[in-house]
Coordinates of C-alpha atoms and ligand atoms in Angstrom, one line a residue:
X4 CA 0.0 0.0 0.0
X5 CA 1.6 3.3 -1.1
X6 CA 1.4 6.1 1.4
X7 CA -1.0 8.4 -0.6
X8 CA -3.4 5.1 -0.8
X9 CA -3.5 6.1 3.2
X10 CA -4.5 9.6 2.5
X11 CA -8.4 9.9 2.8
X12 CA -9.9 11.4 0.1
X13 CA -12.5 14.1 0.2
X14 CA -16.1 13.1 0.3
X15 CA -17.3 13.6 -3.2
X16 CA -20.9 14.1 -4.8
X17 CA -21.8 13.2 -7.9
X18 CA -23.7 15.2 -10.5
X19 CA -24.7 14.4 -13.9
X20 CA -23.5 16.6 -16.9
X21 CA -26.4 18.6 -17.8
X22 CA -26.7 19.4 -13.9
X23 CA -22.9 20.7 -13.8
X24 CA -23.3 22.5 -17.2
X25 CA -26.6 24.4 -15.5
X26 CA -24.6 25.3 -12.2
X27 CA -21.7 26.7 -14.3
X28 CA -23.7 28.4 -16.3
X29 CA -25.7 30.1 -13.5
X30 CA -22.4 31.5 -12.3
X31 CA -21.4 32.9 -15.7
X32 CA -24.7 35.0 -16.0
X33 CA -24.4 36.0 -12.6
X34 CA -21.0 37.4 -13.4
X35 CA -21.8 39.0 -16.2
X36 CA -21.7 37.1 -19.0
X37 CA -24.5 36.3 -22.0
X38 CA -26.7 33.5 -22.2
X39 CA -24.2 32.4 -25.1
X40 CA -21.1 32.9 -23.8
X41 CA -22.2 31.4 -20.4
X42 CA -24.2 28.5 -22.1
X43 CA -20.5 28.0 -24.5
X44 CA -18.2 28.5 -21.8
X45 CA -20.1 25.9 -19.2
X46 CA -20.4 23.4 -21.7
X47 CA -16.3 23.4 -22.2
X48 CA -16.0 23.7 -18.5
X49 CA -18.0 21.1 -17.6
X50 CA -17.0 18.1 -20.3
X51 CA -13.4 18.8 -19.3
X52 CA -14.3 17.6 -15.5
X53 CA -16.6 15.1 -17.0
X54 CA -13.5 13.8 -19.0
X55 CA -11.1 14.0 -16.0
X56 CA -9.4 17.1 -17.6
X57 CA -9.3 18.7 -14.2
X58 CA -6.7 21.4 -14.8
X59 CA -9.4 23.1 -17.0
X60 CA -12.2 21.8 -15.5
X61 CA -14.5 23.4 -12.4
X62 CA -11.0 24.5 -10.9
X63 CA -10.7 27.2 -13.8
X64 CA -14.2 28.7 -12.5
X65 CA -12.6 31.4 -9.8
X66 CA -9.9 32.0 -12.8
X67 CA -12.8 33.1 -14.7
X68 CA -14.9 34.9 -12.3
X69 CA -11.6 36.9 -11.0
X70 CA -11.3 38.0 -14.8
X71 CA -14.8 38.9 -15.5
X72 CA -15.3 40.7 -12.4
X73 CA -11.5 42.7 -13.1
X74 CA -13.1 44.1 -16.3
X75 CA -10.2 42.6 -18.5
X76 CA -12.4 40.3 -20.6
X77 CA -16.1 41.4 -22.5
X78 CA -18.2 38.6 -20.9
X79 CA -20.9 39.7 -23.7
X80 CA -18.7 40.3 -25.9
X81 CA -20.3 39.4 -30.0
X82 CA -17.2 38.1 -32.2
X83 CA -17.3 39.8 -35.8
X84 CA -16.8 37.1 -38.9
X85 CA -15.0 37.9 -41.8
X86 CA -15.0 36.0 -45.2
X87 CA -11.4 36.9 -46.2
X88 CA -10.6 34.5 -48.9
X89 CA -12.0 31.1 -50.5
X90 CA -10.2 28.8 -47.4
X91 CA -10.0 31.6 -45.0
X92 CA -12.3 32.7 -42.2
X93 CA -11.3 35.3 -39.4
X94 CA -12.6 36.4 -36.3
X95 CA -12.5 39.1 -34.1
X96 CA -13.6 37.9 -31.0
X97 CA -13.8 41.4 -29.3
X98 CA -12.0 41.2 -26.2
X99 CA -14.2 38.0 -25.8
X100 CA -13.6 34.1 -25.2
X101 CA -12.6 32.2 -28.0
X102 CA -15.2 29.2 -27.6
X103 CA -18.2 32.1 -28.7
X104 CA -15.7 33.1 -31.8
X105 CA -14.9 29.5 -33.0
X106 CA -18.9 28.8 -32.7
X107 CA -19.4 31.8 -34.9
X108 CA -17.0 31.2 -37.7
X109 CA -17.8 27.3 -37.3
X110 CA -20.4 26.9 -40.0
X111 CA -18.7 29.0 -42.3
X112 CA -15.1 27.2 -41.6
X113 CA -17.3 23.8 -42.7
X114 CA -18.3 24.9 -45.3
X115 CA -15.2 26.1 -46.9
X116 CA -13.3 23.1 -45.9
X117 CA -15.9 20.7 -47.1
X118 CA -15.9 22.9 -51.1
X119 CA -12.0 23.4 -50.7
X120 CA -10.5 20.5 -49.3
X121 CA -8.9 22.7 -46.5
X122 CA -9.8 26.1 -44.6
X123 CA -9.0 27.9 -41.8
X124 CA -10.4 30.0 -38.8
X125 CA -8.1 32.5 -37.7
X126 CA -9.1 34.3 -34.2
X127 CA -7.9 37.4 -32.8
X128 CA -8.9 39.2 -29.9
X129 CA -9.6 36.6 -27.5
X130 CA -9.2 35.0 -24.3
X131 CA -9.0 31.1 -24.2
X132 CA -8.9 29.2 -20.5
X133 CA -9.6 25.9 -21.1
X134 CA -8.2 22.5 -22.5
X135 CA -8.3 22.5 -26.5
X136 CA -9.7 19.3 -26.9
X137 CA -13.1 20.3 -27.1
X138 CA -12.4 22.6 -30.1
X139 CA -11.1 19.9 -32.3
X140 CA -13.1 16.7 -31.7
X141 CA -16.7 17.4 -32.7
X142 CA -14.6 18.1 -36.4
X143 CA -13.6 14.7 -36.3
X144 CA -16.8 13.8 -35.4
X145 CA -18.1 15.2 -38.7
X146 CA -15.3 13.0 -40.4
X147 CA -13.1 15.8 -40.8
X148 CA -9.4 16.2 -39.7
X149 CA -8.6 19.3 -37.4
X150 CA -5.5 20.6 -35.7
X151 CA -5.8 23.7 -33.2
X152 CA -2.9 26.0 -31.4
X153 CA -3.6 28.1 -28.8
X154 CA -0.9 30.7 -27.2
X155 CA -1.3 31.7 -23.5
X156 CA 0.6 34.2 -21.3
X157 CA 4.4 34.3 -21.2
X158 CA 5.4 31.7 -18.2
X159 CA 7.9 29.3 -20.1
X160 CA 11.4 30.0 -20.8
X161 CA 12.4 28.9 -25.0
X162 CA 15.1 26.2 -25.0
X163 CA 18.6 27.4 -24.6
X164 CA 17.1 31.3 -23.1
X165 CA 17.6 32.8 -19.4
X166 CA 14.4 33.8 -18.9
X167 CA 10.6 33.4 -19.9
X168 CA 9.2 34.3 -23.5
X169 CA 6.7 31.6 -24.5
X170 CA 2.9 30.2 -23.1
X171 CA 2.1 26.8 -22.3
X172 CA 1.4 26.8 -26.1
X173 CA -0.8 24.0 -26.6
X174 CA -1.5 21.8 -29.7
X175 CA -4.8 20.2 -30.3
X176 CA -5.4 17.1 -32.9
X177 CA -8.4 15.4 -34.3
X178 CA -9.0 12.7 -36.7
X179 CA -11.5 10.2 -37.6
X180 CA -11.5 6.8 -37.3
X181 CA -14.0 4.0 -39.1
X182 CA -15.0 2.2 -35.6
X183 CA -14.9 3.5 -31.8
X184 CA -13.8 7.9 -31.2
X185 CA -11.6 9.9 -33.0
X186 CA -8.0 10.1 -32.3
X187 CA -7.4 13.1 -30.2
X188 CA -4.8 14.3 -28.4
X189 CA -4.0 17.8 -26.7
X190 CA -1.1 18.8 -25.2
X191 CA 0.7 21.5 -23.9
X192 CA 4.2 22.0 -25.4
X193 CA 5.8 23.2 -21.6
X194 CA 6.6 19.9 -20.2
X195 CA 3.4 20.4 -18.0
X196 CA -0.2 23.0 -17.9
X197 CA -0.1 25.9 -16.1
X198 CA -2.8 24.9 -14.4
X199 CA -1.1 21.4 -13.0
X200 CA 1.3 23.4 -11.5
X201 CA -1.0 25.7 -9.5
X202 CA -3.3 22.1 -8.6
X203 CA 0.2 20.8 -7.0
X204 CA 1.1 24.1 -5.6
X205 CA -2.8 24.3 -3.7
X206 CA -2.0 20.4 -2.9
X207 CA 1.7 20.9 -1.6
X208 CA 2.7 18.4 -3.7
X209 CA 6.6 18.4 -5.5
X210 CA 6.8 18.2 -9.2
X211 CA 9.2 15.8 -11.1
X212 CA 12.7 17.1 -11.6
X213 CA 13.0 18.8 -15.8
X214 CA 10.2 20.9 -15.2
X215 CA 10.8 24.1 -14.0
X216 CA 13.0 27.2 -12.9
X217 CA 12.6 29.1 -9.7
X218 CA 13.1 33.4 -10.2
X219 CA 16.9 32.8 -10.5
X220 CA 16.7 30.6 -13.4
X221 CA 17.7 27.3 -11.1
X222 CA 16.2 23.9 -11.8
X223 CA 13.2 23.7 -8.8
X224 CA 10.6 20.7 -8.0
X225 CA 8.7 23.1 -6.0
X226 CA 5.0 24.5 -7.9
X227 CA 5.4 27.5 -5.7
X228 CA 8.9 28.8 -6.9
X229 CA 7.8 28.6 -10.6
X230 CA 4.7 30.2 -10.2
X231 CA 6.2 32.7 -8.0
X232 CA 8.5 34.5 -10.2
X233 CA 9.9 31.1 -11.8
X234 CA 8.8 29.5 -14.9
X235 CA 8.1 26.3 -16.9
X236 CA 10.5 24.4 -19.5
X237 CA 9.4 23.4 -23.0
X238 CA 8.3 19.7 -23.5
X239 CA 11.3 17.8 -24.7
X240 CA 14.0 20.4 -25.2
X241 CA 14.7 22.4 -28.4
X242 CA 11.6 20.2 -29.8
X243 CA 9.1 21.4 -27.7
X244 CA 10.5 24.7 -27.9
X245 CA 10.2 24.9 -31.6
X246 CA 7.0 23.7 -31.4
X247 CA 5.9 26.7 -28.9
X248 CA 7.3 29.2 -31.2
X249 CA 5.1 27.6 -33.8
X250 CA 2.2 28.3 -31.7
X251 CA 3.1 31.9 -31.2
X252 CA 3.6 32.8 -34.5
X253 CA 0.5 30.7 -36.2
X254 CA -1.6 32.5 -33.0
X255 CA -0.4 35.7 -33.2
X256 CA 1.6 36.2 -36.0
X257 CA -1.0 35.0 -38.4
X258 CA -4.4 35.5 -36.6
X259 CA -3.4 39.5 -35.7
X260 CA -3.6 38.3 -31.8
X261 CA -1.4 39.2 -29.4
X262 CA 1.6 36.8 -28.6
X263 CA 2.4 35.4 -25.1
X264 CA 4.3 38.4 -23.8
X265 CA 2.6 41.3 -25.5
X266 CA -0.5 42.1 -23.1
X267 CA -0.6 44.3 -20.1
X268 CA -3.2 42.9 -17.9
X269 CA -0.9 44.6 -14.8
X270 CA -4.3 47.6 -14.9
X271 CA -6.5 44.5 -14.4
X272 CA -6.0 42.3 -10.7
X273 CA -7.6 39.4 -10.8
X274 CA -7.3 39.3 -14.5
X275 CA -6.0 35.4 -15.5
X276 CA -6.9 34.6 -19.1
X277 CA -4.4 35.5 -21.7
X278 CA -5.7 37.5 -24.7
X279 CA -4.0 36.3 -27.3
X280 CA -4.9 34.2 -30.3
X281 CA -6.2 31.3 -31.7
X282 CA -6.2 29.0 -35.3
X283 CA -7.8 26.1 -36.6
X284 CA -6.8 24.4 -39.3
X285 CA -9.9 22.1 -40.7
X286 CA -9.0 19.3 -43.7
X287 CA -11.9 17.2 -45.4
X288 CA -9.6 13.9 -45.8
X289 CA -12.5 12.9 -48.2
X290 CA -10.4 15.0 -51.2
X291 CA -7.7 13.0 -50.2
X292 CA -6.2 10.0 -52.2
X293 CA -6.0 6.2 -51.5
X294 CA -8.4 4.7 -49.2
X295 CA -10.9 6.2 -46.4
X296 CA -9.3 8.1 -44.0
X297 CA -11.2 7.2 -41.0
X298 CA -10.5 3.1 -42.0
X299 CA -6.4 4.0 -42.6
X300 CA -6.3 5.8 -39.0
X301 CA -8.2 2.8 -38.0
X302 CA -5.9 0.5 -39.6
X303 CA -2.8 2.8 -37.9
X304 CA -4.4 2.3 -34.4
X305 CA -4.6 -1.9 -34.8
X306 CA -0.8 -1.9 -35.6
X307 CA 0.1 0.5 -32.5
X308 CA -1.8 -2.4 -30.7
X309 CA -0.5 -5.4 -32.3
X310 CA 3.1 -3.8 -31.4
X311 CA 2.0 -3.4 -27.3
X312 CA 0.4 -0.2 -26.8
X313 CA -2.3 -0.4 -24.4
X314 CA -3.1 3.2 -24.0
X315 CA -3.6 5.7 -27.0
X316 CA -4.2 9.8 -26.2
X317 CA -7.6 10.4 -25.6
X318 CA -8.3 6.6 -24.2
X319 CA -8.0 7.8 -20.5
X320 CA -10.5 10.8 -21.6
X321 CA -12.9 8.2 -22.5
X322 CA -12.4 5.7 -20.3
X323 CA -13.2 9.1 -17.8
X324 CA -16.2 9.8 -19.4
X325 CA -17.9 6.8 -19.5
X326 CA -17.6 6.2 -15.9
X327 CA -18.8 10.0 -15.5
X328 CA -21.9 9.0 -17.9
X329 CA -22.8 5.7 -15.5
X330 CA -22.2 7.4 -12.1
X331 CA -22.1 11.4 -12.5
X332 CA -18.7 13.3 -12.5
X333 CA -17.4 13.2 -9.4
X334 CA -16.7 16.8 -7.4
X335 CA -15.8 17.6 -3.7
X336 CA -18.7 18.3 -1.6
X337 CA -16.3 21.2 -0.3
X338 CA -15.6 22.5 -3.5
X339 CA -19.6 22.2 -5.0
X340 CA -20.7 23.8 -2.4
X341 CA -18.3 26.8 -3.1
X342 CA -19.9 26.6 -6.3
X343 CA -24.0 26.7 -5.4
X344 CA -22.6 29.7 -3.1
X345 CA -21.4 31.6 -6.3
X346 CA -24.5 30.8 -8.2
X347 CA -26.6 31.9 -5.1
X348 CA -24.9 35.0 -5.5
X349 CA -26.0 38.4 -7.0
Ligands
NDP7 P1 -1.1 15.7 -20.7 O1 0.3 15.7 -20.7 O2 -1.9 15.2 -19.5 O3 -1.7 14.9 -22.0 C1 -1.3 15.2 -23.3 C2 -1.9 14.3 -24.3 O4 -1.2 13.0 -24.1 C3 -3.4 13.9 -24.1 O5 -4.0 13.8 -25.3 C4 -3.3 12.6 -23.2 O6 -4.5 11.8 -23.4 C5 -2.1 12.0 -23.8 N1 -1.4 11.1 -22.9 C6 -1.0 11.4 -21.7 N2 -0.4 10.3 -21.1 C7 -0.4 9.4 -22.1 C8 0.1 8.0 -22.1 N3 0.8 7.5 -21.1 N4 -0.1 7.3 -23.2 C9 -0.7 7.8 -24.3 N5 -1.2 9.1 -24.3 C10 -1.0 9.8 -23.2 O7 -1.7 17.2 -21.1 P2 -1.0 18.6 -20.9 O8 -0.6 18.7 -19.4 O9 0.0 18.8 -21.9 O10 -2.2 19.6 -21.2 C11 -3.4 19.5 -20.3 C12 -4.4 20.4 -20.8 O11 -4.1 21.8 -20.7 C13 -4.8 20.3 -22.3 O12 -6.2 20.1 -22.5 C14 -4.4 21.6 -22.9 O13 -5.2 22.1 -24.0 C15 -4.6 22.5 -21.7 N6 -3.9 23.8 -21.9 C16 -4.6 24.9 -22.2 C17 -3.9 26.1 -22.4 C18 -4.6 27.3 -22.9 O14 -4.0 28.3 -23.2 N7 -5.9 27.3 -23.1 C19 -2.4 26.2 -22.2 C20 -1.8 24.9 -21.9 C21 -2.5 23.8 -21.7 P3 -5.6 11.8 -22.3 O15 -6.3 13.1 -22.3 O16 -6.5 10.7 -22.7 O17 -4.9 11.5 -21.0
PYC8 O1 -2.8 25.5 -18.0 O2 -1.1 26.4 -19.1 C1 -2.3 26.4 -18.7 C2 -3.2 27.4 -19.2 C3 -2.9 28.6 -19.7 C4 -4.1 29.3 -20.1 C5 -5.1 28.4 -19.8 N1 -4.6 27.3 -19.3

């Protein structure tokens, strides 16, 4: 028996999706938000605690509710679409959230990709807070391939630098398969979230040695030092690093969006979502040659198994959500109780 195995853990309760998505989005109106955006961001909120995505699931909600109530974000906020070229949508999400802007340009972004084989949704002006996973899989879904970037607020220092540039960066990926879910996966490209580190901070836990600096640039294990004037490493060295620049130049470069070091939020305490920038990148693999996409990736998945893997990205998501679907998603009575409080509130 491991010694955590004797730690008790907190008495949970458990509440079905639709419940979670109506308690979040109760809060949202009550901090100012639209019916939209409140109805948009609870959904995203909610599915990523469903899935066991808990660094961006009902955790995030003081994040947000710190940010509305700073005045740094546009909680009703209406993003403006623009029909820029044959394969090209952009949005400006208005100082808004980014889930409203993608589900403005969505249709449109179909559409395009479906007549040319490939289109994408460039967003500018906009706060994102939340894992990217939910942005790509519905695509996928729909049979079609998407891959998302997202950049966040400067808190990672590029591979071979002294101090921080980059965001956690992260890359979302979405394809179809014949038989059983897409393959997803989403992932940072510092060697952990953001918001993992703050979860082991608030838990007193020590991180794994390779993933952080303190303020003086030295290797730390301690959450506290790198989120106390510290910082966080790119994933996998100059790899990861090159990756992260990716991000900021497909996010900000492209999309007209800030990149991770170029907003001031100092005017705005409480203020935690980066405004930055966001792209999607939507492929119909039907204009594609050879055989059916979704029966090649399915094809691609039996050989990873036939080699050994037992687990592929996106499997533990699943796996997560089906036992949230049989017996509700699981959430400290401490901490849904802080929750009905905040939707009590005026
Ligand atoms: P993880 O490292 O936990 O997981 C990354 C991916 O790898 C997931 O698809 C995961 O699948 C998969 N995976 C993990 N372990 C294994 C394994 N042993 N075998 C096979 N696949 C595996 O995620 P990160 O910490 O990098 O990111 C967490 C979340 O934070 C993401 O949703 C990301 O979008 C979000 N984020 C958001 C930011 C923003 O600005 N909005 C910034 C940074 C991060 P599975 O999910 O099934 O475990
Ligand atoms: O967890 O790194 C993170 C993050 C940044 C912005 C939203 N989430």
């Amino acid at each position: 028996m491991s010694a955590s195995s004797l730690v008790a853990e907190p008495p949970r309760e458990y509440l079905y999706l639709p419940a979670l998505v109506e308690l979040l989005e109760t809060i949202l109106l009550r901090h100012g938000c639209s019916a939209e955006v409140a109805r948009s961001l609870a959904q995203n909120c909610a599915q990523a605690e469903r899935d066991g995505a808990q660094s961006h699931g009902v955790f995030r909600i003081p994040g947000y509710l710190s940010t509305l109530d700073s005045g740094w974000v546009d909680g009703k906020a209406v993003p403006v679409v623009e029909d820029v070229a044959p394969a090209f949508v952009r949005v400006d999400a208005a100082n808004g959230f980014a889930q409203p802007a993608l589900a403005a340009g969505r249709e449109l972004l179909v559409r395009k990709a479906r007549h040319a084989g490939i289109a994408l949704l460039a967003i500018r002006n906009s706060h994102h807070f939340a894992a990217l996973w939910p942005d790509v899989e519905p695509f996928a879904e729909e049979g079609l391939v998407a891959l998302s970037v997202v950049n966040s607020m400067t808190c990672v220092v590029p591979h071979g630098a002294d101090r921080p540039l980059f965001g956690t960066n992260p890359i979302a990926f979405a394809a179809p398969q014949a038989q059983g879910h897409p393959i997803v996966f989403d992932l940072a490209t510092s060697t952990i979230a953001h918001g993992d580190v703050q979860i082991a901070a608030a838990k007193g836990e020590r991180l794994p040695p390779g993933i952080g600096v303190d303020s003086l640039g030295q290797p730390t294990q301690d959450p506290r030092a790198i989120l106390e004037g510290g910082a966080l490493l790119p994933f996998g060295g100059h790899k990861g690093s090159a990756l992260s620049m990716m991000v900021e130049l497909l996010c900000a470069g492209l999309t007209g969006g800030n990149f991770s070091f170029e907003f001031d939020w100092s005017r705005h305490p409480g203020a935690k979502t980066p405004r930055t920038g966001q792209l999607l990148i939507v492929i119909d693999p039907g204009k594609g040659a050879g055989q059916g996409f979704a029966e090649r990736s399915q094809e691609l998945v039996r050989q990873m198994h036939a080699v050994g893997l037992k687990r592929l990205p996106g499997d533990r998501r699943h796996w997560q959500r089906e036992r949230s679907g049989e017996k509700g998603i699981a959430i400290a009575c401490q901490q849904l109780e802080q929750l009905r409080e905040l939707a009590r509130k005026q």
